[in-house]
Coordinates of C-alpha atoms and ligand atoms in Angstrom, one line a residue:
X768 CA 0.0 0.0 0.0
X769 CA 1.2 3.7 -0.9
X770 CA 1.6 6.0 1.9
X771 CA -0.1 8.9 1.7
X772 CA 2.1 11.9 1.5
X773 CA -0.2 14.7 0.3
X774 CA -4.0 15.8 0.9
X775 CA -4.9 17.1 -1.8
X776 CA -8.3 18.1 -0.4
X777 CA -6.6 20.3 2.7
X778 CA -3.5 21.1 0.7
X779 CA -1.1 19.5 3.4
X780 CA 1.5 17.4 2.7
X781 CA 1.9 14.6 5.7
X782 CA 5.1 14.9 7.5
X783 CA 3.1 12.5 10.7
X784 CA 0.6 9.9 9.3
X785 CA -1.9 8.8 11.3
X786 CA -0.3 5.1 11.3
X787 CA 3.4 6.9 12.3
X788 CA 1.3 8.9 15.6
X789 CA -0.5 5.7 16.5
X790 CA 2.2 3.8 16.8
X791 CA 4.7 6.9 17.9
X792 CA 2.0 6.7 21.1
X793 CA 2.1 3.2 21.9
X794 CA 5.8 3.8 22.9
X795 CA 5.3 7.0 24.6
X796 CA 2.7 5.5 26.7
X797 CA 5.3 3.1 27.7
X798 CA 8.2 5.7 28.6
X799 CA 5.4 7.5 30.7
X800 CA 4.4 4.5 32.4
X801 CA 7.9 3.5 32.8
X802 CA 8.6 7.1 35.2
X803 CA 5.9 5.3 37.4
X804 CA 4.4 8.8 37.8
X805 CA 1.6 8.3 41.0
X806 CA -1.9 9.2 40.9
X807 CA -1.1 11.3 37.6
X808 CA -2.8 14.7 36.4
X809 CA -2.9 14.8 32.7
X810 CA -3.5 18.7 31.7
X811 CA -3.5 19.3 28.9
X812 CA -2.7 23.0 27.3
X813 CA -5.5 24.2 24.6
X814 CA -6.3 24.4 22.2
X815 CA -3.5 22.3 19.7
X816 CA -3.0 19.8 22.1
X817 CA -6.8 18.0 22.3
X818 CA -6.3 15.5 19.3
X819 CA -2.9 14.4 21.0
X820 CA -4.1 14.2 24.7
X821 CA -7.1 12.5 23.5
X822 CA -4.7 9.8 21.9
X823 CA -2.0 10.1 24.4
X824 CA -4.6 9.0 27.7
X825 CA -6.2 6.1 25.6
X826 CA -2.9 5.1 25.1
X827 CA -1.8 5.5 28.7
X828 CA -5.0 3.5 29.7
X829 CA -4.1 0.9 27.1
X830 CA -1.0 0.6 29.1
X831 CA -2.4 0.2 32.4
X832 CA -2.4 3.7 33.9
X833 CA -5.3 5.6 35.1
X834 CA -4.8 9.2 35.0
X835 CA -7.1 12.1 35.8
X836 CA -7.8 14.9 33.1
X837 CA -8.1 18.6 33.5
X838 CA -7.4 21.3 30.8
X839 CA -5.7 24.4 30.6
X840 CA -6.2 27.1 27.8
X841 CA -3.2 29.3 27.1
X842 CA -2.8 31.8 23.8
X843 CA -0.1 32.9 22.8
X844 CA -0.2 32.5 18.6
X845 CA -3.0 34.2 18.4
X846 CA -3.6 34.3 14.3
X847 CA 0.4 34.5 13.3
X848 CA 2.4 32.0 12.6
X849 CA 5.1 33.5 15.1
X850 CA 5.0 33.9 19.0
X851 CA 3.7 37.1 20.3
X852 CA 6.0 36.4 23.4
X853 CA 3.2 37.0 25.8
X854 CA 1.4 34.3 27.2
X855 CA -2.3 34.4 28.2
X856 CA -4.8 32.3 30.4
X857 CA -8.1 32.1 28.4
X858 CA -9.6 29.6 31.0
X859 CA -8.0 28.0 33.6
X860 CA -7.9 24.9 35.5
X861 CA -10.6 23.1 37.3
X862 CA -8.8 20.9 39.3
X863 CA -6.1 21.5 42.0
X864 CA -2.9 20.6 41.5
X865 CA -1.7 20.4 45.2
X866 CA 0.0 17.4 45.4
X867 CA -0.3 16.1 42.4
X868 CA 1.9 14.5 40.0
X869 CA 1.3 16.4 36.8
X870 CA 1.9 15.3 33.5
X871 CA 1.6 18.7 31.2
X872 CA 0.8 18.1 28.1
X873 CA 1.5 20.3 24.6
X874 CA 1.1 20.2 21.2
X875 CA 4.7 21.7 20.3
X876 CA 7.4 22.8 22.1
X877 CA 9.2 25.9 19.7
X878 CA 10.2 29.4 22.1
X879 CA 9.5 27.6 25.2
X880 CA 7.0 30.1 26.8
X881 CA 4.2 28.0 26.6
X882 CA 5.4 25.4 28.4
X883 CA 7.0 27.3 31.1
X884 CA 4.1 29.5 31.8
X885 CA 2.1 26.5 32.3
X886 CA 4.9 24.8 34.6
X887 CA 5.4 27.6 36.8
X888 CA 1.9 28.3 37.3
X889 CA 1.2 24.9 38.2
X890 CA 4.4 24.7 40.2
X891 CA 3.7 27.8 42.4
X892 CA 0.1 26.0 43.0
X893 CA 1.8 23.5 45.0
X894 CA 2.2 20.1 42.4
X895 CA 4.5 18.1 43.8
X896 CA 6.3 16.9 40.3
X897 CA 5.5 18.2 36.6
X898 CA 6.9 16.4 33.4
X899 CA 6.5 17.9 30.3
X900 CA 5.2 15.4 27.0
X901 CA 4.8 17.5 23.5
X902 CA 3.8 15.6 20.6
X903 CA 6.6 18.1 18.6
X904 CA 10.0 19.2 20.2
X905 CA 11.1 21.7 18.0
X906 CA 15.0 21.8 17.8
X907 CA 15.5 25.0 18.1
X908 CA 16.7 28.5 20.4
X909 CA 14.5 28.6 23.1
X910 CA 14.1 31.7 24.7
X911 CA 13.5 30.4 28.1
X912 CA 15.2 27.3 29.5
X913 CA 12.5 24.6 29.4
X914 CA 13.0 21.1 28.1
X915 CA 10.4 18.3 27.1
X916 CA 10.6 15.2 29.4
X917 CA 9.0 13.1 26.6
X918 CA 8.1 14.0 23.1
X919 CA 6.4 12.1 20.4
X920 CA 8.6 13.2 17.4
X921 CA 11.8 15.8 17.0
X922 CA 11.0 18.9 14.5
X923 CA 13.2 21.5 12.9
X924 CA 12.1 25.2 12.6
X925 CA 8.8 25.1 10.2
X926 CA 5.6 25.5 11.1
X927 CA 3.2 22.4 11.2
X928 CA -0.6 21.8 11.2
X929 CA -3.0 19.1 11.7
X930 CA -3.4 16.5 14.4
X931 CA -5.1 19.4 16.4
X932 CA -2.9 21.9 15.3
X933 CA -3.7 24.6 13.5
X934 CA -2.9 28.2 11.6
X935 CA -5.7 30.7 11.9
X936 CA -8.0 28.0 13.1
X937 CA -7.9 26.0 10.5
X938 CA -6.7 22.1 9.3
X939 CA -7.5 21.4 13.4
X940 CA -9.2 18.3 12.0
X941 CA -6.8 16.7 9.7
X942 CA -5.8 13.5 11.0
X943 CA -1.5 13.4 10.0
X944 CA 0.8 16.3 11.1
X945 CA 2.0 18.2 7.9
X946 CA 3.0 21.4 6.5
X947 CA 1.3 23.4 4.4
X948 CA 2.1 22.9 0.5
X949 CA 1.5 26.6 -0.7
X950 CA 2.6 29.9 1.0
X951 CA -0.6 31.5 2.4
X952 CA -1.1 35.1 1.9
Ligands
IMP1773 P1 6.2 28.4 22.3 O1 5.5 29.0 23.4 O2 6.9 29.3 21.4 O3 7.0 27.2 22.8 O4 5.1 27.8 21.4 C1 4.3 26.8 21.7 C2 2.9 27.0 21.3 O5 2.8 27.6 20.1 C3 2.3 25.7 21.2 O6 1.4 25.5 22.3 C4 1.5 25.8 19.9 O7 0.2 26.0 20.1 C5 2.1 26.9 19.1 N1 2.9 26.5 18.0 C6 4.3 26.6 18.0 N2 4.8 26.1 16.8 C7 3.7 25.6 16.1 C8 3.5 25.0 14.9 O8 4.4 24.7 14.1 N3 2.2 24.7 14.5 C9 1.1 25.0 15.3 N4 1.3 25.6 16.5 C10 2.5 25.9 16.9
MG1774 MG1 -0.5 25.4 22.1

């Protein structure tokens, strides 16, 4: 069978199939389960990161684990393609992390901002360990010193979509990680 490689009906080439992520999760699962992480908090950041959580958890259950869920929605892309540098809370957790061993969850890790906002925040609420999981570590400067404790796959500096990702709210839905084919204007 051909592997797909371009959709021509979003105008996406695949960089991630949906087979590569399904089977990229089995072994993340695993490496998370492996940290033996007690009583585990998944929260995951909003909005790119809802296809991948929603994987990553089935996935974690499918391995034996039995984490709780909560979800935290940050902007900082707003409709660009580039980081504003400022990052917002647009609705915040339910849950409290006191305690809790969180696993925080992201779609990519690119400046770092993001992910540190979310850690310290959850951090200075009293959690008593946080590991980091992006689907996408970008390899590249980071403007703050963050690192992912597991990623799904390794990324250069381009800007992807799909898999819950998205530019200007769109291609959200597209089931592989790709780039766009054309330049938008
Ligand atoms: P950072 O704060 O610069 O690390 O950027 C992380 C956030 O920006 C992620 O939560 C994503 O929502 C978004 N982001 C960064 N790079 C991309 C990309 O290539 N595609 C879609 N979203 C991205
Ligand atoms: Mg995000």
């Amino acid at each position: 069978m051909t592997e797909l490689t371009s959709d021509t009906q979003s105008g996406v080439e695949v960089i991630y199939s949906a087979d590569m992520i399904a089977t990229r999760l089995e072994g993340l699962a695993q490496e998370i389960i492996a940290r033996g992480l007690e009583r585990p908090l998944v929260v995951a950041v909003l909005k790119g990161s809802f296809v991948f959580a929603a994987d990553l958890i089935r996935a974690l259950h499918r391995s034996g684990l039995e984490p709780e869920v909560d979800f935290l929605t940050l902007s900082s892309y707003r409709k660009s393609r580039t980081s504003s540098g400022k990052v917002e809370i647009l609705r915040d957790l339910d849950l409290g992390v006191d305690g809790r061993n969180v696993l925080l969850v992201d779609d990519v890790l690119d400046s770092g901002r993001t992910l540190v906002f979310a850690k310290d925040l959850i951090s200075a609420r009293g959690a008593k360990e946080i590991l980091t999981c992006v689907l996408i570590d970008k390899k590249v400067p980071r403007a703050v010193n963050v690192h992912a404790d597991f990623s799904a796959f390794e990324g250069g500096d381009e800007f992807v979509v799909g898999y819950g990702m998205d530019v200007a709210h769109r291609y959200r839905e597209l089931p592989f990680v790709g780039r766009m084919m054309q330049k938008e204007t």
